[in-house]
Amino acid sequence: MKIALVIGISVTVFLLSGGYYVFMKACHRERELNWEDPLSLGKSQWAPLADKIAEVVQYLNDHNTLDVYTVSNDGLSLRARWLPAEDAKGTILLFHGYRSCGLSDFSMVIPLYHGMGFNLLIADQRSHGKSEGNFITFGIREHRDVLSWVAYHNENLGKLPVYLGGMSMGATTVLMAAGRELPDNVRGVIADCGFTEPYEIIAQVMASVHVPAFPLLQIAGWYTKIFAGFGLREYSTVRAMDTCKVPVILLHGTEDHFVPCRMSKAAFDACHSEKQLLLVDGASHGTSFPTDRSRCETALTDFLLGHLTN
């Protein structure tokens, strides 16, 4: 009897500790790179992009970007870089991915979009960069931040046509935002390799390192609610697309083993508004644009210029 009790307590402690570790590993803010320091980048996993990031840093510096700030609905200070265009056609709000930044995720499209005549608002997602926050919520709270940035834009920068663009978790963020009520100047959403919901992507990553999701992820979900104020299945891109009213273009690489392209397909299938799905053969996670630049550039240009008016 005592042995059974000891075993039971030991298993319970192990599971509670394991669930807490999953929660903290997935959600807690970590020390970040100095994305503008080539030496730091060269020693990191981002080394292959170091030259391209340095180019876009120089581009932004040459065009005198400004830091702008807004406040989230739960009181966090959020920061973005504002890059105005002369005689702008509209504005693209850009939201980067998980533990990443706009300099890396949009290094190849920032000059393209800006050169087309679009203002850019390049956000630091909550718990990243110069934005406040201690926990990453995989789009659940971040998509409300998108609404805060749209409101900030319309109040302070002019009610031009607006597009929402995101990469990876940023794609999930903007797709979730598209399921909410948006101002009528939001013309469309560009979502590159987004996942469906927090639970599914964390389970996918755990499976990739041969760790079973059950029951650790269920336990981690208790901690996300207690400490970070969100549920792992609170909302999803599939649910958001069911109520989306704006045009959407989704991009995804067929060789993406981090966020499988089936997740973009699920969002596409659920979407009832005007939609387009661009699958890029051979592209891994976040590499659709460099893998098939010509095709992606044409699709994005047509999408942006084709929806400037309702």
Short mmCIF file of C-alpha atoms in Angstrom, two decimals:
data_model
loop_
_atom_site.label_atom_id
_atom_site.label_comp_id
_atom_site.label_asym_id
_atom_site.label_seq_id
_atom_site.Cartn_x
_atom_site.Cartn_y
_atom_site.Cartn_z
CA MET A 1 0.00 0.00 0.00
CA LYS A 2 2.79 2.39 0.94
CA ILE A 3 4.72 1.42 -2.17
CA ALA A 4 1.68 2.14 -4.34
CA LEU A 5 1.22 5.52 -2.67
CA VAL A 6 4.87 6.42 -3.19
CA ILE A 7 4.66 5.36 -6.83
CA GLY A 8 1.45 7.36 -7.29
CA ILE A 9 2.95 10.48 -5.75
CA SER A 10 6.13 10.07 -7.79
CA VAL A 11 4.21 9.73 -11.05
CA THR A 12 2.04 12.73 -10.20
CA VAL A 13 5.07 14.89 -9.38
CA PHE A 14 6.78 13.74 -12.58
CA LEU A 15 3.77 14.58 -14.74
CA LEU A 16 3.14 17.94 -13.07
CA SER A 17 6.81 18.84 -13.42
CA GLY A 18 6.90 17.62 -17.01
CA GLY A 19 3.81 19.63 -17.93
CA TYR A 20 5.30 22.72 -16.32
CA TYR A 21 8.53 22.22 -18.26
CA VAL A 22 6.58 21.97 -21.55
CA PHE A 23 4.67 25.14 -20.69
CA MET A 24 7.78 27.13 -19.78
CA LYS A 25 9.80 25.83 -22.73
CA ALA A 26 7.03 26.67 -25.18
CA CYS A 27 5.64 29.89 -23.76
CA HIS A 28 8.03 31.75 -21.48
CA ARG A 29 9.96 34.66 -22.92
CA GLU A 30 13.65 33.94 -23.41
CA ARG A 31 16.70 36.12 -23.84
CA GLU A 32 16.78 37.26 -27.45
CA LEU A 33 19.41 37.88 -30.06
CA ASN A 34 20.58 41.32 -31.03
CA TRP A 35 19.20 41.01 -34.54
CA GLU A 36 21.18 44.00 -35.74
CA ASP A 37 24.55 42.57 -34.63
CA PRO A 38 26.14 40.47 -37.42
CA LEU A 39 28.52 38.76 -34.97
CA SER A 40 25.67 37.52 -32.78
CA LEU A 41 23.70 36.36 -35.80
CA GLY A 42 26.72 34.60 -37.24
CA LYS A 43 26.96 32.41 -34.13
CA SER A 44 23.25 31.56 -34.10
CA GLN A 45 20.83 29.35 -36.01
CA TRP A 46 20.09 32.43 -38.12
CA ALA A 47 23.63 32.56 -39.54
CA PRO A 48 22.49 31.62 -43.09
CA LEU A 49 20.29 34.75 -43.10
CA ALA A 50 22.84 37.08 -41.51
CA ASP A 51 23.79 38.83 -44.75
CA LYS A 52 20.18 39.28 -45.83
CA ILE A 53 19.20 40.61 -42.40
CA ALA A 54 22.12 43.06 -42.52
CA GLU A 55 20.85 44.27 -45.90
CA VAL A 56 17.34 44.92 -44.64
CA VAL A 57 18.71 46.64 -41.50
CA GLN A 58 20.65 48.97 -43.79
CA TYR A 59 17.54 49.49 -45.93
CA LEU A 60 15.49 50.49 -42.90
CA ASN A 61 18.23 52.78 -41.60
CA ASP A 62 18.52 54.44 -45.00
CA HIS A 63 14.80 55.17 -45.01
CA ASN A 64 14.61 56.66 -41.51
CA THR A 65 12.14 54.36 -39.81
CA LEU A 66 10.42 55.46 -36.62
CA ASP A 67 9.58 53.46 -33.52
CA VAL A 68 5.86 53.63 -32.76
CA TYR A 69 3.99 52.24 -29.78
CA THR A 70 0.50 51.18 -28.87
CA VAL A 71 -1.08 49.42 -25.88
CA SER A 72 -2.62 45.96 -26.02
CA ASN A 73 -6.10 45.24 -24.68
CA ASP A 74 -4.47 43.74 -21.59
CA GLY A 75 -2.17 46.68 -20.95
CA LEU A 76 1.15 45.76 -22.57
CA SER A 77 3.28 48.30 -24.41
CA LEU A 78 3.74 47.09 -28.00
CA ARG A 79 6.39 48.44 -30.36
CA ALA A 80 6.67 48.51 -34.14
CA ARG A 81 8.88 50.07 -36.79
CA TRP A 82 7.09 52.48 -39.09
CA LEU A 83 8.45 52.75 -42.63
CA PRO A 84 6.44 55.27 -44.66
CA ALA A 85 6.28 55.26 -48.45
CA GLU A 86 5.97 58.34 -50.63
CA ASP A 87 2.42 58.74 -52.00
CA ALA A 88 1.52 55.45 -50.33
CA LYS A 89 -1.08 53.15 -51.86
CA GLY A 90 -1.76 51.59 -48.50
CA THR A 91 -0.12 50.02 -45.46
CA ILE A 92 0.97 46.45 -44.74
CA LEU A 93 1.14 45.44 -41.07
CA LEU A 94 3.72 42.66 -40.64
CA PHE A 95 3.80 40.14 -37.78
CA HIS A 96 6.78 37.81 -37.34
CA GLY A 97 6.94 34.24 -36.12
CA TYR A 98 7.74 32.38 -32.92
CA ARG A 99 10.93 33.58 -31.21
CA SER A 100 11.82 35.47 -34.38
CA CYS A 101 11.60 39.08 -35.59
CA GLY A 102 10.50 41.12 -38.57
CA LEU A 103 14.08 41.63 -39.75
CA SER A 104 14.53 37.91 -40.34
CA ASP A 105 11.06 36.84 -41.41
CA PHE A 106 10.45 39.70 -43.85
CA SER A 107 14.00 40.47 -44.97
CA MET A 108 13.19 39.59 -48.57
CA VAL A 109 9.76 41.19 -48.89
CA ILE A 110 10.30 44.49 -47.04
CA PRO A 111 12.08 46.10 -50.03
CA LEU A 112 9.50 44.57 -52.40
CA TYR A 113 6.47 45.86 -50.52
CA HIS A 114 8.00 49.25 -49.85
CA GLY A 115 9.12 49.57 -53.46
CA MET A 116 5.54 48.90 -54.56
CA GLY A 117 4.46 52.01 -52.65
CA PHE A 118 3.21 50.55 -49.37
CA ASN A 119 3.88 51.89 -45.90
CA LEU A 120 5.10 49.15 -43.59
CA LEU A 121 4.39 48.71 -39.91
CA ILE A 122 6.75 45.96 -38.73
CA ALA A 123 5.55 44.85 -35.31
CA ASP A 124 7.43 43.27 -32.45
CA GLN A 125 4.96 40.65 -31.27
CA ARG A 126 4.25 40.59 -27.53
CA SER A 127 7.05 38.95 -25.55
CA HIS A 128 9.49 39.72 -28.38
CA GLY A 129 11.83 42.58 -29.17
CA LYS A 130 10.88 45.88 -27.58
CA SER A 131 7.29 44.82 -26.87
CA GLU A 132 6.33 43.89 -23.34
CA GLY A 133 5.10 40.51 -22.18
CA ASN A 134 6.36 37.42 -20.42
CA PHE A 135 4.49 34.71 -22.30
CA ILE A 136 4.02 33.75 -25.94
CA THR A 137 0.43 32.63 -26.57
CA PHE A 138 0.69 31.27 -30.13
CA GLY A 139 -1.75 33.75 -31.64
CA ILE A 140 -4.42 33.64 -28.94
CA ARG A 141 -3.62 37.01 -27.39
CA GLU A 142 -1.41 38.17 -30.25
CA HIS A 143 -4.32 38.36 -32.68
CA ARG A 144 -5.98 40.91 -30.39
CA ASP A 145 -2.76 42.92 -30.67
CA VAL A 146 -3.28 43.02 -34.44
CA LEU A 147 -6.60 44.75 -33.83
CA SER A 148 -4.82 47.25 -31.57
CA TRP A 149 -2.31 48.00 -34.32
CA VAL A 150 -5.02 48.45 -36.94
CA ALA A 151 -6.79 50.89 -34.62
CA TYR A 152 -3.51 52.72 -33.97
CA HIS A 153 -2.86 52.97 -37.71
CA ASN A 154 -6.30 54.34 -38.50
CA GLU A 155 -6.21 56.86 -35.67
CA ASN A 156 -2.65 58.12 -36.15
CA LEU A 157 -1.37 57.26 -39.60
CA GLY A 158 -4.38 57.69 -41.85
CA LYS A 159 -7.18 55.41 -42.95
CA LEU A 160 -5.46 54.03 -46.04
CA PRO A 161 -6.12 50.49 -47.29
CA VAL A 162 -4.53 48.03 -44.85
CA TYR A 163 -3.25 44.49 -45.33
CA LEU A 164 -2.26 42.07 -42.57
CA GLY A 165 0.81 39.96 -43.24
CA GLY A 166 2.35 37.23 -41.13
CA MET A 167 4.98 34.50 -41.14
CA SER A 168 4.63 31.24 -39.17
CA MET A 169 3.12 32.20 -35.79
CA GLY A 170 2.59 35.63 -37.31
CA ALA A 171 0.51 33.99 -40.05
CA THR A 172 -1.59 32.28 -37.40
CA THR A 173 -1.90 35.64 -35.64
CA VAL A 174 -3.25 37.49 -38.68
CA LEU A 175 -5.54 34.62 -39.70
CA MET A 176 -7.07 34.58 -36.22
CA ALA A 177 -7.46 38.37 -36.38
CA ALA A 178 -9.32 37.98 -39.67
CA GLY A 179 -12.03 36.05 -37.84
CA ARG A 180 -12.86 39.12 -35.76
CA GLU A 181 -14.70 42.27 -36.77
CA LEU A 182 -12.27 44.39 -38.77
CA PRO A 183 -12.46 48.01 -39.95
CA ASP A 184 -13.63 48.33 -43.51
CA ASN A 185 -10.23 49.56 -44.74
CA VAL A 186 -8.64 46.15 -44.05
CA ARG A 187 -8.40 44.72 -47.56
CA GLY A 188 -6.82 41.32 -47.07
CA VAL A 189 -4.53 38.89 -45.27
CA ILE A 190 -1.22 37.33 -46.36
CA ALA A 191 -0.43 34.22 -44.30
CA ASP A 192 2.83 32.35 -44.88
CA CYS A 193 3.14 28.88 -43.28
CA GLY A 194 0.83 29.39 -40.30
CA PHE A 195 -0.31 26.68 -37.91
CA THR A 196 -3.88 26.02 -36.83
CA GLU A 197 -3.83 26.30 -33.01
CA PRO A 198 -1.41 26.21 -30.06
CA TYR A 199 -2.22 22.63 -29.06
CA GLU A 200 -1.68 21.19 -32.50
CA ILE A 201 1.63 22.90 -33.21
CA ILE A 202 3.11 22.10 -29.79
CA ALA A 203 2.01 18.47 -30.20
CA GLN A 204 3.62 18.45 -33.66
CA VAL A 205 6.93 19.70 -32.26
CA MET A 206 6.82 17.20 -29.38
CA ALA A 207 6.21 14.36 -31.83
CA SER A 208 9.20 15.49 -33.91
CA VAL A 209 11.47 14.87 -30.90
CA HIS A 210 9.63 11.63 -29.99
CA VAL A 211 7.88 12.96 -26.90
CA PRO A 212 4.20 11.96 -26.63
CA ALA A 213 1.83 14.87 -26.23
CA PHE A 214 -0.50 13.01 -23.86
CA PRO A 215 -0.70 13.68 -20.97
CA LEU A 216 2.05 16.31 -20.69
CA LEU A 217 0.41 18.77 -23.09
CA GLN A 218 -2.92 18.54 -21.30
CA ILE A 219 -1.12 19.34 -18.06
CA ALA A 220 0.80 22.16 -19.75
CA GLY A 221 -2.60 23.53 -20.75
CA TRP A 222 -3.49 23.95 -17.09
CA TYR A 223 -0.40 26.11 -16.64
CA THR A 224 -1.11 28.21 -19.74
CA LYS A 225 -4.50 29.10 -18.26
CA ILE A 226 -3.18 29.75 -14.75
CA PHE A 227 -0.04 31.74 -15.60
CA ALA A 228 -0.48 33.04 -19.15
CA GLY A 229 -4.25 33.43 -19.36
CA PHE A 230 -4.98 31.39 -22.48
CA GLY A 231 -6.15 27.94 -23.47
CA LEU A 232 -4.29 25.76 -25.94
CA ARG A 233 -7.51 25.17 -27.83
CA GLU A 234 -9.18 28.49 -27.10
CA TYR A 235 -9.21 29.58 -30.76
CA SER A 236 -7.88 28.41 -34.11
CA THR A 237 -7.34 29.58 -37.66
CA VAL A 238 -9.99 27.10 -38.80
CA ARG A 239 -12.58 28.73 -36.55
CA ALA A 240 -11.42 32.19 -37.60
CA MET A 241 -11.70 31.40 -41.30
CA ASP A 242 -15.29 30.33 -40.81
CA THR A 243 -16.17 33.97 -40.03
CA CYS A 244 -13.52 35.72 -42.15
CA LYS A 245 -14.91 38.33 -44.55
CA VAL A 246 -11.73 39.62 -46.23
CA PRO A 247 -9.65 38.07 -49.05
CA VAL A 248 -6.92 35.70 -47.92
CA ILE A 249 -3.81 34.34 -49.60
CA LEU A 250 -2.02 31.46 -47.91
CA LEU A 251 1.51 30.33 -48.80
CA HIS A 252 3.16 27.12 -47.64
CA GLY A 253 6.09 24.92 -48.59
CA THR A 254 5.36 21.28 -49.35
CA GLU A 255 8.53 20.22 -47.48
CA ASP A 256 7.70 22.14 -44.31
CA HIS A 257 8.24 19.59 -41.53
CA PHE A 258 7.96 22.13 -38.71
CA VAL A 259 4.48 23.43 -39.59
CA PRO A 260 3.01 20.89 -42.04
CA CYS A 261 1.25 22.42 -45.03
CA ARG A 262 -1.90 20.49 -44.07
CA MET A 263 -2.43 23.25 -41.50
CA SER A 264 -2.69 25.94 -44.20
CA LYS A 265 -4.88 23.59 -46.21
CA ALA A 266 -7.23 23.25 -43.23
CA ALA A 267 -7.51 27.04 -42.93
CA PHE A 268 -8.04 27.34 -46.68
CA ASP A 269 -10.79 24.73 -46.66
CA ALA A 270 -12.57 26.50 -43.78
CA CYS A 271 -12.42 29.94 -45.39
CA HIS A 272 -15.66 31.24 -46.94
CA SER A 273 -14.26 34.54 -48.25
CA GLU A 274 -12.19 35.04 -51.40
CA LYS A 275 -9.14 32.82 -51.00
CA GLN A 276 -5.99 31.53 -52.65
CA LEU A 277 -3.60 28.76 -51.61
CA LEU A 278 -0.08 28.81 -53.02
CA LEU A 279 1.88 25.62 -52.30
CA VAL A 280 5.57 25.82 -53.17
CA ASP A 281 7.15 22.51 -54.08
CA GLY A 282 10.32 21.73 -52.17
CA ALA A 283 10.11 24.73 -49.81
CA SER A 284 10.83 24.15 -46.12
CA HIS A 285 9.47 26.24 -43.27
CA GLY A 286 9.35 29.93 -44.13
CA THR A 287 11.23 29.53 -47.43
CA SER A 288 8.43 29.69 -50.01
CA PHE A 289 9.47 33.13 -51.25
CA PRO A 290 13.19 32.40 -51.81
CA THR A 291 12.41 28.91 -53.17
CA ASP A 292 10.11 30.20 -55.92
CA ARG A 293 10.57 33.96 -55.88
CA SER A 294 9.03 34.61 -59.29
CA ARG A 295 5.79 32.78 -58.57
CA CYS A 296 5.42 34.17 -55.03
CA GLU A 297 6.26 37.73 -56.05
CA THR A 298 3.68 37.63 -58.85
CA ALA A 299 1.00 36.21 -56.57
CA LEU A 300 1.67 38.71 -53.78
CA THR A 301 1.82 41.68 -56.15
CA ASP A 302 -1.44 40.69 -57.84
CA PHE A 303 -3.10 40.19 -54.44
CA LEU A 304 -1.98 43.53 -53.02
CA LEU A 305 -2.74 45.63 -56.08
CA GLY A 306 -5.93 43.75 -56.87
CA HIS A 307 -7.68 44.48 -53.57
CA LEU A 308 -6.89 48.14 -52.93
CA THR A 309 -10.56 48.98 -53.46
CA ASN A 310 -13.54 47.07 -52.09
#
